[in-house]
mmCIF file of C-alpha atoms and ligand atoms in Angstrom:
data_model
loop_
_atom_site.group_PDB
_atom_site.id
_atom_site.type_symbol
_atom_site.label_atom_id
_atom_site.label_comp_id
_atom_site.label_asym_id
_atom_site.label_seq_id
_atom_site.Cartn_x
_atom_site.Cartn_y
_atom_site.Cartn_z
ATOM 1 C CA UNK A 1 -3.058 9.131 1.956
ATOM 2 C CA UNK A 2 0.712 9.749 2.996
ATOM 3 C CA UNK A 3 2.163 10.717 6.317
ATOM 4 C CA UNK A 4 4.969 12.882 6.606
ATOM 5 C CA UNK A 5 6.506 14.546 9.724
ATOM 6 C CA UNK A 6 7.019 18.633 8.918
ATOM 7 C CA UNK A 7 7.884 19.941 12.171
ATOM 8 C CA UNK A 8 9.463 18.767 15.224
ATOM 9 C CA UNK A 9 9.527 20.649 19.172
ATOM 10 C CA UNK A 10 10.759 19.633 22.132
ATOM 11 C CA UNK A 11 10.229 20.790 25.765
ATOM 12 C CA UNK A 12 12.964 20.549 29.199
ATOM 13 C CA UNK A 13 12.440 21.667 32.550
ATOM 14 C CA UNK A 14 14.841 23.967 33.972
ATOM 15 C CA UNK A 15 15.796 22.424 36.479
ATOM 16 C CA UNK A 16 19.562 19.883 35.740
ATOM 17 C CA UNK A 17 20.172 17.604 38.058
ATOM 18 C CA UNK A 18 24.021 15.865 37.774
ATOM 19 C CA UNK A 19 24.743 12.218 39.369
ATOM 20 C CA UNK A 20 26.684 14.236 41.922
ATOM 21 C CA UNK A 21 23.367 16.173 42.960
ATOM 22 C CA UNK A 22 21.918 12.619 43.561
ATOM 23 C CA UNK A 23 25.197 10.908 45.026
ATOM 24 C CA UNK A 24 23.959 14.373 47.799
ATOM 25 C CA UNK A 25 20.738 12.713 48.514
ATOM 26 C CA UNK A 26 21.143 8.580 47.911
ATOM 27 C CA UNK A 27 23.694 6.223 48.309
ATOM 28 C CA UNK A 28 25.184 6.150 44.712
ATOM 29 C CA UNK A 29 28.214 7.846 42.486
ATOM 30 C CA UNK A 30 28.430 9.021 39.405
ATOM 31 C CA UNK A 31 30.919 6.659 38.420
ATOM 32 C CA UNK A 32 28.273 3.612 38.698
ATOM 33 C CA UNK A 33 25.379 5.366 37.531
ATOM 34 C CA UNK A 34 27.614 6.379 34.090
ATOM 35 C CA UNK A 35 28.913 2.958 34.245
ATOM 36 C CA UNK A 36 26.313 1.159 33.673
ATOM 37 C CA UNK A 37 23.989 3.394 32.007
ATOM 38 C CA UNK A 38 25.603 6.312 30.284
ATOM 39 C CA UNK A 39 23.530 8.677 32.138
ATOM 40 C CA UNK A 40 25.446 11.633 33.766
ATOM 41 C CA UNK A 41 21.882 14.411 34.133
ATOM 42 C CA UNK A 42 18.662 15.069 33.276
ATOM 43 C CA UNK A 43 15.957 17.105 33.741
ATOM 44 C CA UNK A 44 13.661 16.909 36.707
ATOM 45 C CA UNK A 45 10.678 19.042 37.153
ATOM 46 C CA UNK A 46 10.331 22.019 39.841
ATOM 47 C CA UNK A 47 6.668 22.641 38.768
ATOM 48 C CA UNK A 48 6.236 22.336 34.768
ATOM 49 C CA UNK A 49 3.724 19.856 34.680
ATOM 50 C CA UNK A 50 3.329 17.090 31.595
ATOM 51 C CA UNK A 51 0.533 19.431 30.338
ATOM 52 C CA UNK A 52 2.875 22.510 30.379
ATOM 53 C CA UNK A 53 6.079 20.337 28.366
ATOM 54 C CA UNK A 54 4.013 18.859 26.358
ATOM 55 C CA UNK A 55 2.177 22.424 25.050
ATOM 56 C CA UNK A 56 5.645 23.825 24.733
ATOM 57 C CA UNK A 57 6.631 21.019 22.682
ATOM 58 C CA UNK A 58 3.560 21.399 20.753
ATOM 59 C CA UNK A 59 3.683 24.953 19.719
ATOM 60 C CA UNK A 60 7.445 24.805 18.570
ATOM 61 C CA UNK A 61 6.792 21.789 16.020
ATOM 62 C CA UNK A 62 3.854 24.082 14.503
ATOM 63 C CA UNK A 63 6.263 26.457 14.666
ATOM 64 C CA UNK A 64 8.777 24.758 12.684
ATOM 65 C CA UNK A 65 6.220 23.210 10.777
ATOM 66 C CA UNK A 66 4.168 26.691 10.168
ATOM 67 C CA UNK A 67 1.165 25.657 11.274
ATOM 68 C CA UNK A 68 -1.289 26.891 13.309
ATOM 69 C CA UNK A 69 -2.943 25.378 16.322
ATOM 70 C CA UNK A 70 -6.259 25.959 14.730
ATOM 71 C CA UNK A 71 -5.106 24.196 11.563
ATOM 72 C CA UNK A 72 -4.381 20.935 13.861
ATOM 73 C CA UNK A 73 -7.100 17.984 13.412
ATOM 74 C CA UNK A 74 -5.702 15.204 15.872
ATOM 75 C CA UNK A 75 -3.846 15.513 19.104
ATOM 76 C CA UNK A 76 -2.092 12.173 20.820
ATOM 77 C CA UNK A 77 -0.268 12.423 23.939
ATOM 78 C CA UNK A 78 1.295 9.445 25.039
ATOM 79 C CA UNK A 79 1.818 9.568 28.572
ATOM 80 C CA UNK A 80 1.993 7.454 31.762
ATOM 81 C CA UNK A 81 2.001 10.492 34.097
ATOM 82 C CA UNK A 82 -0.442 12.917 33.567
ATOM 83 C CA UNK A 83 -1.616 15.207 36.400
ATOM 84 C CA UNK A 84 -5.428 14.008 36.240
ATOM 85 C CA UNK A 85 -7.042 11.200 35.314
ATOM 86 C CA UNK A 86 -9.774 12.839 33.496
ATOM 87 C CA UNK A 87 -9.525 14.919 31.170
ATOM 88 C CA UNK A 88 -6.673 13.700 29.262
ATOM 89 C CA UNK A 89 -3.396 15.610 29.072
ATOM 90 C CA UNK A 90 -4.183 15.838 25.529
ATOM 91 C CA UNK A 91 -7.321 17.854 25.818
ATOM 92 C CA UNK A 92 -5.932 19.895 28.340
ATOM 93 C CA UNK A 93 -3.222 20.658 25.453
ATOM 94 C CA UNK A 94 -5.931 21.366 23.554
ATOM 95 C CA UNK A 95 -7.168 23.938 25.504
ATOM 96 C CA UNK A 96 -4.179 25.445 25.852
ATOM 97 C CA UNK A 97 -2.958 25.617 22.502
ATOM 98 C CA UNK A 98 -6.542 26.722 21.693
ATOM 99 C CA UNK A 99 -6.489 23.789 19.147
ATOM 100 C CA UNK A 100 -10.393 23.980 18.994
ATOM 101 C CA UNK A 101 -10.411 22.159 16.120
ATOM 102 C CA UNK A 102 -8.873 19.103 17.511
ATOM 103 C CA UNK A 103 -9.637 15.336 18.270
ATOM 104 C CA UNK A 104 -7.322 14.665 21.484
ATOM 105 C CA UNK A 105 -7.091 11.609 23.121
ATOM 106 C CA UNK A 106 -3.973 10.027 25.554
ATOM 107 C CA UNK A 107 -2.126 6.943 24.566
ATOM 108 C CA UNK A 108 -0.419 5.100 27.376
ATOM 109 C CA UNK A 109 2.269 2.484 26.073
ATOM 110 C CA UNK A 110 4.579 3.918 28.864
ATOM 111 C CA UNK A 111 8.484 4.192 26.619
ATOM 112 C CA UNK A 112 6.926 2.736 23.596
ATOM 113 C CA UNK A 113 4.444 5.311 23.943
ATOM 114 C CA UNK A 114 5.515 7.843 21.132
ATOM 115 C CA UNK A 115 6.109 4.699 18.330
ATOM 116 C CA UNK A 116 2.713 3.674 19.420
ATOM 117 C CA UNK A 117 0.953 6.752 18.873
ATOM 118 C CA UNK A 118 2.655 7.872 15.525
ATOM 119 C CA UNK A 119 1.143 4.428 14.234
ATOM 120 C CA UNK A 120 -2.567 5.214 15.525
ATOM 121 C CA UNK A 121 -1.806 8.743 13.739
ATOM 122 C CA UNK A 122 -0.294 6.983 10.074
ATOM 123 C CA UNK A 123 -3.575 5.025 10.494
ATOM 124 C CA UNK A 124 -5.882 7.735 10.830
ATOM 125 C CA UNK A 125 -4.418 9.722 8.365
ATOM 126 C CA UNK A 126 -4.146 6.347 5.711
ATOM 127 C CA UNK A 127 -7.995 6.129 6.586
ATOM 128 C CA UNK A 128 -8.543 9.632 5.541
ATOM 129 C CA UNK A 129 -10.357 10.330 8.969
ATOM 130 C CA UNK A 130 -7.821 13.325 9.589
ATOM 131 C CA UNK A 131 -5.234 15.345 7.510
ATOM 132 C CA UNK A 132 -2.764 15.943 10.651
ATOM 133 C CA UNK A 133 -2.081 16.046 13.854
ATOM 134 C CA UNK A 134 -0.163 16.605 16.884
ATOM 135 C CA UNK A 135 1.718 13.490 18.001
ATOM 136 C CA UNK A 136 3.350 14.028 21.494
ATOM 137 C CA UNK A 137 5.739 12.384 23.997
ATOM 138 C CA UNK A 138 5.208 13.973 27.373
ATOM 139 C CA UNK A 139 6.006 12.601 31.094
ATOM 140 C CA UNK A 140 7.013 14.035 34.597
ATOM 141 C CA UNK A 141 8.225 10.937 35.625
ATOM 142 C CA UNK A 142 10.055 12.361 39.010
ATOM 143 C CA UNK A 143 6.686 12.525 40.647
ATOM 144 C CA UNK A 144 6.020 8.969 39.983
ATOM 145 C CA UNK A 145 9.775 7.836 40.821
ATOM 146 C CA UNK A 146 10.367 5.968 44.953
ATOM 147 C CA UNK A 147 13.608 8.382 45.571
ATOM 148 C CA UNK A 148 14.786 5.641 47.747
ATOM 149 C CA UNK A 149 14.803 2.847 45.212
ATOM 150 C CA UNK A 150 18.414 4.065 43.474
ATOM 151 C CA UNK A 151 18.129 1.447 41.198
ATOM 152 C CA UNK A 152 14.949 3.093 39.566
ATOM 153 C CA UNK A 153 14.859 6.690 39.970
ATOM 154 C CA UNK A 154 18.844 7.520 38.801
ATOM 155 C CA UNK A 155 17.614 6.162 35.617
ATOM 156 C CA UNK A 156 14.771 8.446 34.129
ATOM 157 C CA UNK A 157 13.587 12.544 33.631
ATOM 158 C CA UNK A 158 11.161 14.756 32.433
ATOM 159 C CA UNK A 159 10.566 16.215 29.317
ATOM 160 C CA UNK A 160 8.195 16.294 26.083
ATOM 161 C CA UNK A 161 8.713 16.051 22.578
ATOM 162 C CA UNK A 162 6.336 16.499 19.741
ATOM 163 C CA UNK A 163 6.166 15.931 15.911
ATOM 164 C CA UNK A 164 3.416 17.664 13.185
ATOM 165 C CA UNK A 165 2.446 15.545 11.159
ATOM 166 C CA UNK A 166 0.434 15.638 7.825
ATOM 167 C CA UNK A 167 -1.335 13.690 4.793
ATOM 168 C CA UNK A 168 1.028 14.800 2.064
ATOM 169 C CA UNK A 169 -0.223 13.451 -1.612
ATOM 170 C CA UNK A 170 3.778 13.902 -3.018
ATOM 171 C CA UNK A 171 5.982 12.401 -0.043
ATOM 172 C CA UNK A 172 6.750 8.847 -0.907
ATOM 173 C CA UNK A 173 4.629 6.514 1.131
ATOM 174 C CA UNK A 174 6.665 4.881 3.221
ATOM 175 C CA UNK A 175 5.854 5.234 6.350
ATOM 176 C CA UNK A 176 5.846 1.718 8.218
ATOM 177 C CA UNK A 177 5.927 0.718 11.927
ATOM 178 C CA UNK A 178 5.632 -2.643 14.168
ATOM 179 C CA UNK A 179 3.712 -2.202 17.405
ATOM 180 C CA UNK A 180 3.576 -5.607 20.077
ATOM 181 C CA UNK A 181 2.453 -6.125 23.658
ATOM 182 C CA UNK A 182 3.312 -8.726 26.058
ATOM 183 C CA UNK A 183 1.372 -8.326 29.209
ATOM 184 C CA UNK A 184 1.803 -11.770 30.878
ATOM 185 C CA UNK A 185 5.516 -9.951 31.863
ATOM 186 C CA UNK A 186 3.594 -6.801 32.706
ATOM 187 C CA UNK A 187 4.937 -7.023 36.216
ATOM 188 C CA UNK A 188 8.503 -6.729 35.623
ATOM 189 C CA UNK A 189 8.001 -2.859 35.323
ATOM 190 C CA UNK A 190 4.690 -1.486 37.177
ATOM 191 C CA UNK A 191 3.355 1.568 38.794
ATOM 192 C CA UNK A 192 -0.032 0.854 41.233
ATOM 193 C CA UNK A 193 -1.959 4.730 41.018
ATOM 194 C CA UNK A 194 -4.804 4.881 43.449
ATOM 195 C CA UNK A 195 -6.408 2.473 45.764
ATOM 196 C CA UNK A 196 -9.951 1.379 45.856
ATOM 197 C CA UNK A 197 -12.005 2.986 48.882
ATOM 198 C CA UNK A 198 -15.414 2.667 48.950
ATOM 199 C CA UNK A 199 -18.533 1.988 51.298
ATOM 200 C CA UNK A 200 -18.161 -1.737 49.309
ATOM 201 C CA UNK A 201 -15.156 -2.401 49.014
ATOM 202 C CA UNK A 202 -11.490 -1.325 50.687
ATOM 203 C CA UNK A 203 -8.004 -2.363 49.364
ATOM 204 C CA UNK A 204 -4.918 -2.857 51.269
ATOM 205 C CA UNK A 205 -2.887 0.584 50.861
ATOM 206 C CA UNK A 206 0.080 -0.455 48.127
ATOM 207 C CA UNK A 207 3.027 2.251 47.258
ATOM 208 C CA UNK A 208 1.862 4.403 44.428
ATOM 209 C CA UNK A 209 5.710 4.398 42.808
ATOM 210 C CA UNK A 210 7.387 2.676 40.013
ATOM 211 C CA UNK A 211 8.704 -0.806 40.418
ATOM 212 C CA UNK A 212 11.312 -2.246 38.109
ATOM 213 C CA UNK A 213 13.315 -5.974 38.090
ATOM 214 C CA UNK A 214 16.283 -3.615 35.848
ATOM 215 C CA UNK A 215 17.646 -6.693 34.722
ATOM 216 C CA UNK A 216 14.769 -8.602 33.142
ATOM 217 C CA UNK A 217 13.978 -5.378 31.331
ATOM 218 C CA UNK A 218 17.525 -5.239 30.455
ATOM 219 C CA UNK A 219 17.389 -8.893 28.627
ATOM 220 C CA UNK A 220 14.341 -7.879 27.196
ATOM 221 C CA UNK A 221 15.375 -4.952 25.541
ATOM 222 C CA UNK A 222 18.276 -6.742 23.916
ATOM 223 C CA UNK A 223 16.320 -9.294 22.697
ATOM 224 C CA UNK A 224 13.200 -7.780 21.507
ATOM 225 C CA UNK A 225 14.697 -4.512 20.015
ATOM 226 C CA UNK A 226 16.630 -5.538 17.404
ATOM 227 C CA UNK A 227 13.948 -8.704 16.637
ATOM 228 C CA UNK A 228 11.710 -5.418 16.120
ATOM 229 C CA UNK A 229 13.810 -3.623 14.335
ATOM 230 C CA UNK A 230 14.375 -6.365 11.754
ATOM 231 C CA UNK A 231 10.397 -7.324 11.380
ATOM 232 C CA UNK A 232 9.897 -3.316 10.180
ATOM 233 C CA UNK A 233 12.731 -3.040 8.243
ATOM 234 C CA UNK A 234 11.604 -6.198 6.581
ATOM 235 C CA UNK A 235 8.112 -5.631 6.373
ATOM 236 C CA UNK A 236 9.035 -1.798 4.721
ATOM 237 C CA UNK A 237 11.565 -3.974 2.146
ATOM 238 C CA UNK A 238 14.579 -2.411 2.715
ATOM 239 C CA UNK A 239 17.818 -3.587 5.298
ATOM 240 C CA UNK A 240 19.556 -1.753 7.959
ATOM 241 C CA UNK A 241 22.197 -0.779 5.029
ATOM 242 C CA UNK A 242 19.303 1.728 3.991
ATOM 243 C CA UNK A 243 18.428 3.396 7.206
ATOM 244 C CA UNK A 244 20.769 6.724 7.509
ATOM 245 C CA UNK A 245 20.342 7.064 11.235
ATOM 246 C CA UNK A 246 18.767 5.356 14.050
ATOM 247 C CA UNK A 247 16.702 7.145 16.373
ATOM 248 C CA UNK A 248 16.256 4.830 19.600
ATOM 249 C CA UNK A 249 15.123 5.160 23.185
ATOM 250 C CA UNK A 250 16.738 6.426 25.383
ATOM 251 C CA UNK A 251 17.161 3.964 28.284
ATOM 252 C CA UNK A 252 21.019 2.822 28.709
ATOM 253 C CA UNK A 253 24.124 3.088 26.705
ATOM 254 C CA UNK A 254 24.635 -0.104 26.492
ATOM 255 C CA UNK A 255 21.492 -1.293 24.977
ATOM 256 C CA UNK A 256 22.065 1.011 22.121
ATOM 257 C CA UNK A 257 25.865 0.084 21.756
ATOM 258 C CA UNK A 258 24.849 -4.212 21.315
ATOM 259 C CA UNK A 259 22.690 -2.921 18.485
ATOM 260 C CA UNK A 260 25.549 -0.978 17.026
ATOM 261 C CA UNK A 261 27.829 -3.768 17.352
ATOM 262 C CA UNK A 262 24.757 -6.298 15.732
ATOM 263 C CA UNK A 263 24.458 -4.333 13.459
ATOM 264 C CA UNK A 264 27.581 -3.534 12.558
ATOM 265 C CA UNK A 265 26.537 -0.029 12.291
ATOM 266 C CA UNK A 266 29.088 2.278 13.973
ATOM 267 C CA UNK A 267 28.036 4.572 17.120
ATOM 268 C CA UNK A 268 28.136 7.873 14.509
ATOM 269 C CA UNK A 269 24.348 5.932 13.374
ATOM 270 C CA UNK A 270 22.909 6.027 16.700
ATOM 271 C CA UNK A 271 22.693 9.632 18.182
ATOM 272 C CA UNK A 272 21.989 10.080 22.050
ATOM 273 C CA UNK A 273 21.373 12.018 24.705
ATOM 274 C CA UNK A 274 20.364 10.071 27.684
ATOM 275 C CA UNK A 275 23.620 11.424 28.900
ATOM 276 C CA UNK A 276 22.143 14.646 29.174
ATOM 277 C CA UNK A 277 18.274 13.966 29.551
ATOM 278 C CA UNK A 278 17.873 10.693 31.181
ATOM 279 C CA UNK A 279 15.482 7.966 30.093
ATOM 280 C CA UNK A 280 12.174 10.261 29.362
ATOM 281 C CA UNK A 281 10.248 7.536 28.640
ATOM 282 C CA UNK A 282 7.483 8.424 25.866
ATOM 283 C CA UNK A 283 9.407 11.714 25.403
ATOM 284 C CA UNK A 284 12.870 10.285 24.724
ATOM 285 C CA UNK A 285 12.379 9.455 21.408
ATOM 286 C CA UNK A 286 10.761 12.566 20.132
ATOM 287 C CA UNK A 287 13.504 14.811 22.260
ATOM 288 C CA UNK A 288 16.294 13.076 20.521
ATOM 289 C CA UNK A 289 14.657 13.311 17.375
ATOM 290 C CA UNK A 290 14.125 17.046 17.753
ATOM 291 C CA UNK A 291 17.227 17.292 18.341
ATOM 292 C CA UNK A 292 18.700 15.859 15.702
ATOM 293 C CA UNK A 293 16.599 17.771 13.286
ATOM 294 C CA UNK A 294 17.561 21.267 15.373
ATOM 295 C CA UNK A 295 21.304 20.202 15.051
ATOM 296 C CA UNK A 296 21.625 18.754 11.252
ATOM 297 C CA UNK A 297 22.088 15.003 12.450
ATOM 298 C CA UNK A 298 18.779 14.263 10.888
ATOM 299 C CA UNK A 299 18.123 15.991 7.395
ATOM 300 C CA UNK A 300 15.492 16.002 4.755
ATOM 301 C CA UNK A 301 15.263 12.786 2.996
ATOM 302 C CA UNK A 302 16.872 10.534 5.171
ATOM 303 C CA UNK A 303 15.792 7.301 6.077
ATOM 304 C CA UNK A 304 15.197 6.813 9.801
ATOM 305 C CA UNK A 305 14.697 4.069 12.215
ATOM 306 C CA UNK A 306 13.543 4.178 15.186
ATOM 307 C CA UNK A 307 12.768 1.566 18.186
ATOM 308 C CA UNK A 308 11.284 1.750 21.372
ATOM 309 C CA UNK A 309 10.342 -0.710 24.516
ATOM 310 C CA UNK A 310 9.275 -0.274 27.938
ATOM 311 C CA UNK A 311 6.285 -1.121 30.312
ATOM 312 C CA UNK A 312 3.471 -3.044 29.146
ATOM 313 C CA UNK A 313 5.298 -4.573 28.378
ATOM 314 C CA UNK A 314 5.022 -3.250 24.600
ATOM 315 C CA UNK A 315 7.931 -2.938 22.523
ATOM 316 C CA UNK A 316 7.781 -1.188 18.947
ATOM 317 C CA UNK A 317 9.686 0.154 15.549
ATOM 318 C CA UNK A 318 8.940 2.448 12.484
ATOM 319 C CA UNK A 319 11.291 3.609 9.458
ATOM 320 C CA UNK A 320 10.097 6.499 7.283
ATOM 321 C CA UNK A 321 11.622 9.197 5.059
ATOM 322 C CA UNK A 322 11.870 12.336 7.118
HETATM 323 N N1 COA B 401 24.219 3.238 42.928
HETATM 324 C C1 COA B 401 25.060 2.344 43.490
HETATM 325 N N2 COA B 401 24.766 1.049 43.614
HETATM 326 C C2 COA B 401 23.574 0.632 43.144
HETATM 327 C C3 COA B 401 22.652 1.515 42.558
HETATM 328 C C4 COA B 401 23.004 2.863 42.458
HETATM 329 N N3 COA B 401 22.207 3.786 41.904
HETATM 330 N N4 COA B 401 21.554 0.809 42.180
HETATM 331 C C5 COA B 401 21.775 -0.461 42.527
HETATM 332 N N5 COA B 401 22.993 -0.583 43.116
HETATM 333 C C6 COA B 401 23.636 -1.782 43.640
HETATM 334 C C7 COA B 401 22.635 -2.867 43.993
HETATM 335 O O1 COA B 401 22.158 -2.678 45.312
HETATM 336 C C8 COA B 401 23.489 -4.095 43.847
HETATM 337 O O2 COA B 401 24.291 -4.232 45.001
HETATM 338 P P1 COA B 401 24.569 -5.697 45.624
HETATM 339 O O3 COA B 401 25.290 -6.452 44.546
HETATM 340 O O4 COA B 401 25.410 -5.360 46.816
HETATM 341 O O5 COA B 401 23.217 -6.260 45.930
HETATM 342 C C9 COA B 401 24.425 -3.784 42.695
HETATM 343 O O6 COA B 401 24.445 -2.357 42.593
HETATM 344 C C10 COA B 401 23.976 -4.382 41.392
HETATM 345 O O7 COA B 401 22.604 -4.079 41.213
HETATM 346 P P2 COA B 401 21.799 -4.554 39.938
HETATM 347 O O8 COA B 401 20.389 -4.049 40.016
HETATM 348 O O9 COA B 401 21.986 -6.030 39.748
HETATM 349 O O10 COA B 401 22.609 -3.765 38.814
HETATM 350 P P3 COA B 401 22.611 -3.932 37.264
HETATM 351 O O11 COA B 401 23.983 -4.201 36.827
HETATM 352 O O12 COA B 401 21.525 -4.848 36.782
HETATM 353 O O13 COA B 401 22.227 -2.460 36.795
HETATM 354 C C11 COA B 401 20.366 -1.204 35.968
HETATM 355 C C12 COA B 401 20.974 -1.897 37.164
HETATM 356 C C13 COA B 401 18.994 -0.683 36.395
HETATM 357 C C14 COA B 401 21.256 -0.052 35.583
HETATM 358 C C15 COA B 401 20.245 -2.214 34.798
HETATM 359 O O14 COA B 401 19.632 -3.395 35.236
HETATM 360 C C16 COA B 401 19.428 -1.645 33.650
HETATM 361 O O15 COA B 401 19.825 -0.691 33.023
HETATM 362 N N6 COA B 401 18.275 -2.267 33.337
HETATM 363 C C17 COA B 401 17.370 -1.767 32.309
HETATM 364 C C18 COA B 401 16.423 -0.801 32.958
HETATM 365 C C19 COA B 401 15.707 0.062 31.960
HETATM 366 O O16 COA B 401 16.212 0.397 30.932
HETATM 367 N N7 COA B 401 14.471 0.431 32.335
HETATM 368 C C20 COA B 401 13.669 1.309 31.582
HETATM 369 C C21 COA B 401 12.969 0.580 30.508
HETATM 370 S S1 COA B 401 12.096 1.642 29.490
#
C-alpha cells in the first residue's frame, strides 16, 4: 500500500515576539541573535496549549485534504511538551477533533520528531494496519525554555503543523525515509521533567528546563544531516539533482546554508522561516512545509527532501513525491 500526503495545516500562537522584545528582558541584541542564527521572531504562547495548536493544525489539513475527522484511522503527535503526561496529546486531539475512530498515540523524538512519526505512519499504512492518518508536529516549547539561559531560549517557539495522510493504490510508491538514534550523546541537549518523591525514595531537586552545549549540537548537525540526507536519497535511488526542494528544520541559518553550499544547490532550494517562527522543534518541519504548499513553493508532483535532527539525540530524512 502507498502513502501519499493530501492535505497539509499549520497552527501559530498569536502572540510575536521580535529579538528586540527579548533584548527588553535578557542581555542580548538582535544583531547577535540574527547573526548567528537567522532568527529575528517567533511565536510564543500566551495560553494555546500543544493540544489546542496541534487540533488547529489538524482540522485545516482535513480541511485541505477534505476529510473528515471521523474518516481519520491513526493520529501521531510528536511532541516533547505536552501538558500531561497521561493521556497523550494525541488522544486529547482525538477528543477534540471528535476523531472517534482513531488510534492516537505520542511520538517523542524531540526536532526529529515529525520525520520520525511520518515513518511509523508509511509503515502502518505499507502493513495495511490503517488507510490514514493524522501525522502532527506540535510543541509549546516556551514553557519548557530557562529564560535566563540566552543561549537556549532566543533560539526556539511554539507552533504545530500537521499532514493527512493516506494509502493511495495510484500515487507512485516512493515514499522512503532514514530514522537513527544516538543516545550515548543524549546529554548534549536534555530536559529533566519531574523528580522522584516518594515514602522510598527522594531525589535531589534538579531544574526542570532545557539544557543545551549549542555548539556540539551545532557540529552535529553539520555532520550528520547531510550524511542523512545522502543514505535516503541513496537508498530511494535517485541524487540530490532529483529533489525539487528541500524541506529542512528549522534550527539556524547557517546549518541550512553549508548544505546549500555542499550541495551545490542554491538557497532558492531550501525555503525557511525560522526567521519568522523560530526553531519549533517537531513542528518546524511540518510549518514550513505547510507553508510552502499554502504559498506555491511546494506543488503537486515535486520531489521533496526533507531532514531533521535534534535531542535524542536522533537525527532523520525522507524524500517522497508530494
Ligand atoms: N546574546 C548575546 N550573547 C550571547 C547570547 C545571546 N543570546 N548567547 C550567548 N552569548 C554569548 C556567550 O555568553 C559567549 O560569550 P563569551 O564569549 O563572553 O563567553 C558568546 O556569546 C559565544 O557563545 P557561544 O555559545 O559559544 O556562541 P555560538 O557561536 O556557539 O552560538 C548558538 C550559540 C546556540 C547560536 C550556536 O551554538 C548554535 O546555533 N548551536 C546549535 C543549536 C541548535 O540548533 N539547537 C537546536 C537543535 S534542534
Amino acid at each position: 500500500m502507498k502513502m501519499r500526503i493530501l492535505g497539509t495545516g499549520s497552527s501559530l500562537p498569536k502572540n510575536l515576539v521580535t529579538n528586540d522584545d527579548l533584548a527588553k528582558i535578557m542581555d542580548t541584541s538582535d544583531e547577535w541573535i540574527r547573526e548567528r542564527t537567522g532568527i529575528r521572531s517567533r511565536h510564543i504562547s500566551t495560553g494555546e496549549t500543544v493540544v489546542d495548536l496541534a487540533t488547529d493544525a489538524c482540522l485545516k489539513a482535513l480541511e485541505n485534504a477534505g476529510k473528515k475527522p471521523e474518516d481519520v484511522e491513526l493520529i501521531l503527535v510528536a511532541t516533547v511538551s505536552p501538558e500531561v503526561s497521561i493521556p497523550s496529546a494525541a488522544c486529547q486531539v482525538q477528543a477534540k477533533l471528535n476523531a472517534d475512530n482513531a488510534a492516537a498515540f505520542d511520538i517523542n523524538a524531540a526536532c526529529s520528531g515529525f520525520i520520525f512519526a511520518l515513518t511509523t505512519a508509511n509503515a502502518y499504512i505499507q502493513s495495511g494496519m490503517f488507510k490514514n492518518a493524522l501525522v502532527v508536529g506540535a510543541e509549546v516549547l516556551s514553557k519548557i525554555m530557562d529564560w535566563n539561559d540566552r543561549g537556549t531560549c532566543i533560539l526556539f517557539g511554539d507552533g504545530a503543523g500537521a499532514v493527512y495522510v493516506e494509502a493511495d493504490e495510484n500515487a507512485e510508491n516512493d515514499f522512503c525515509s532514514v530514522i537513527h538514534s544516538n543516545g550515548k550523546k543524549g546529554v548534549v541537549l536534555h530536559c529533566p521533567t519531574r523528580d522522584i518523591k516518594n515514602p522510598w525514595y527522594e531525589q535531589e531537586e534538579t531544574v526542570k528546563f532545557v539544557s543545551m552545549d549549542g555548539r556540539e549540537v551545532f557540529k552535529f548537525a553539520v555532520s550528520q544531516v547531510p550524511l542523512c540526507l545522502e543514505e535516503v536519497l541513496e537508498k530511494a535511488n535517485i541524487t540530490k539533482d532529483d529533489v525539487d526542494m528541500f524541506v529542512l528544520h528549522q534550527a539556524n541559518l547557517r546549518i541550512i546554508s553549508s548544505i546549500s553550499k555542499r550541495y551545490e544547490r542554491g538557497m532558492e532550494f531550501f525555503p525557511c522561516n525560522m526567521d519568522r517562527v523560530g526553531n519549533m522543534s517537531s513542528a518546524s518541519i511540518p510549518v514550513l512545509l505547510d507553508e510552502c504548499h499554502r504559498n506555491g513553493t511546494v506543488k503537486k508532483g515535486m520531489k521533496i527532501a526533507m531532514a531533521g535532527f535534534g535531542a535524542g539525540l536522533t537525527y532523520g530524512a525522507a524524500v517522497f513525491t508530494f
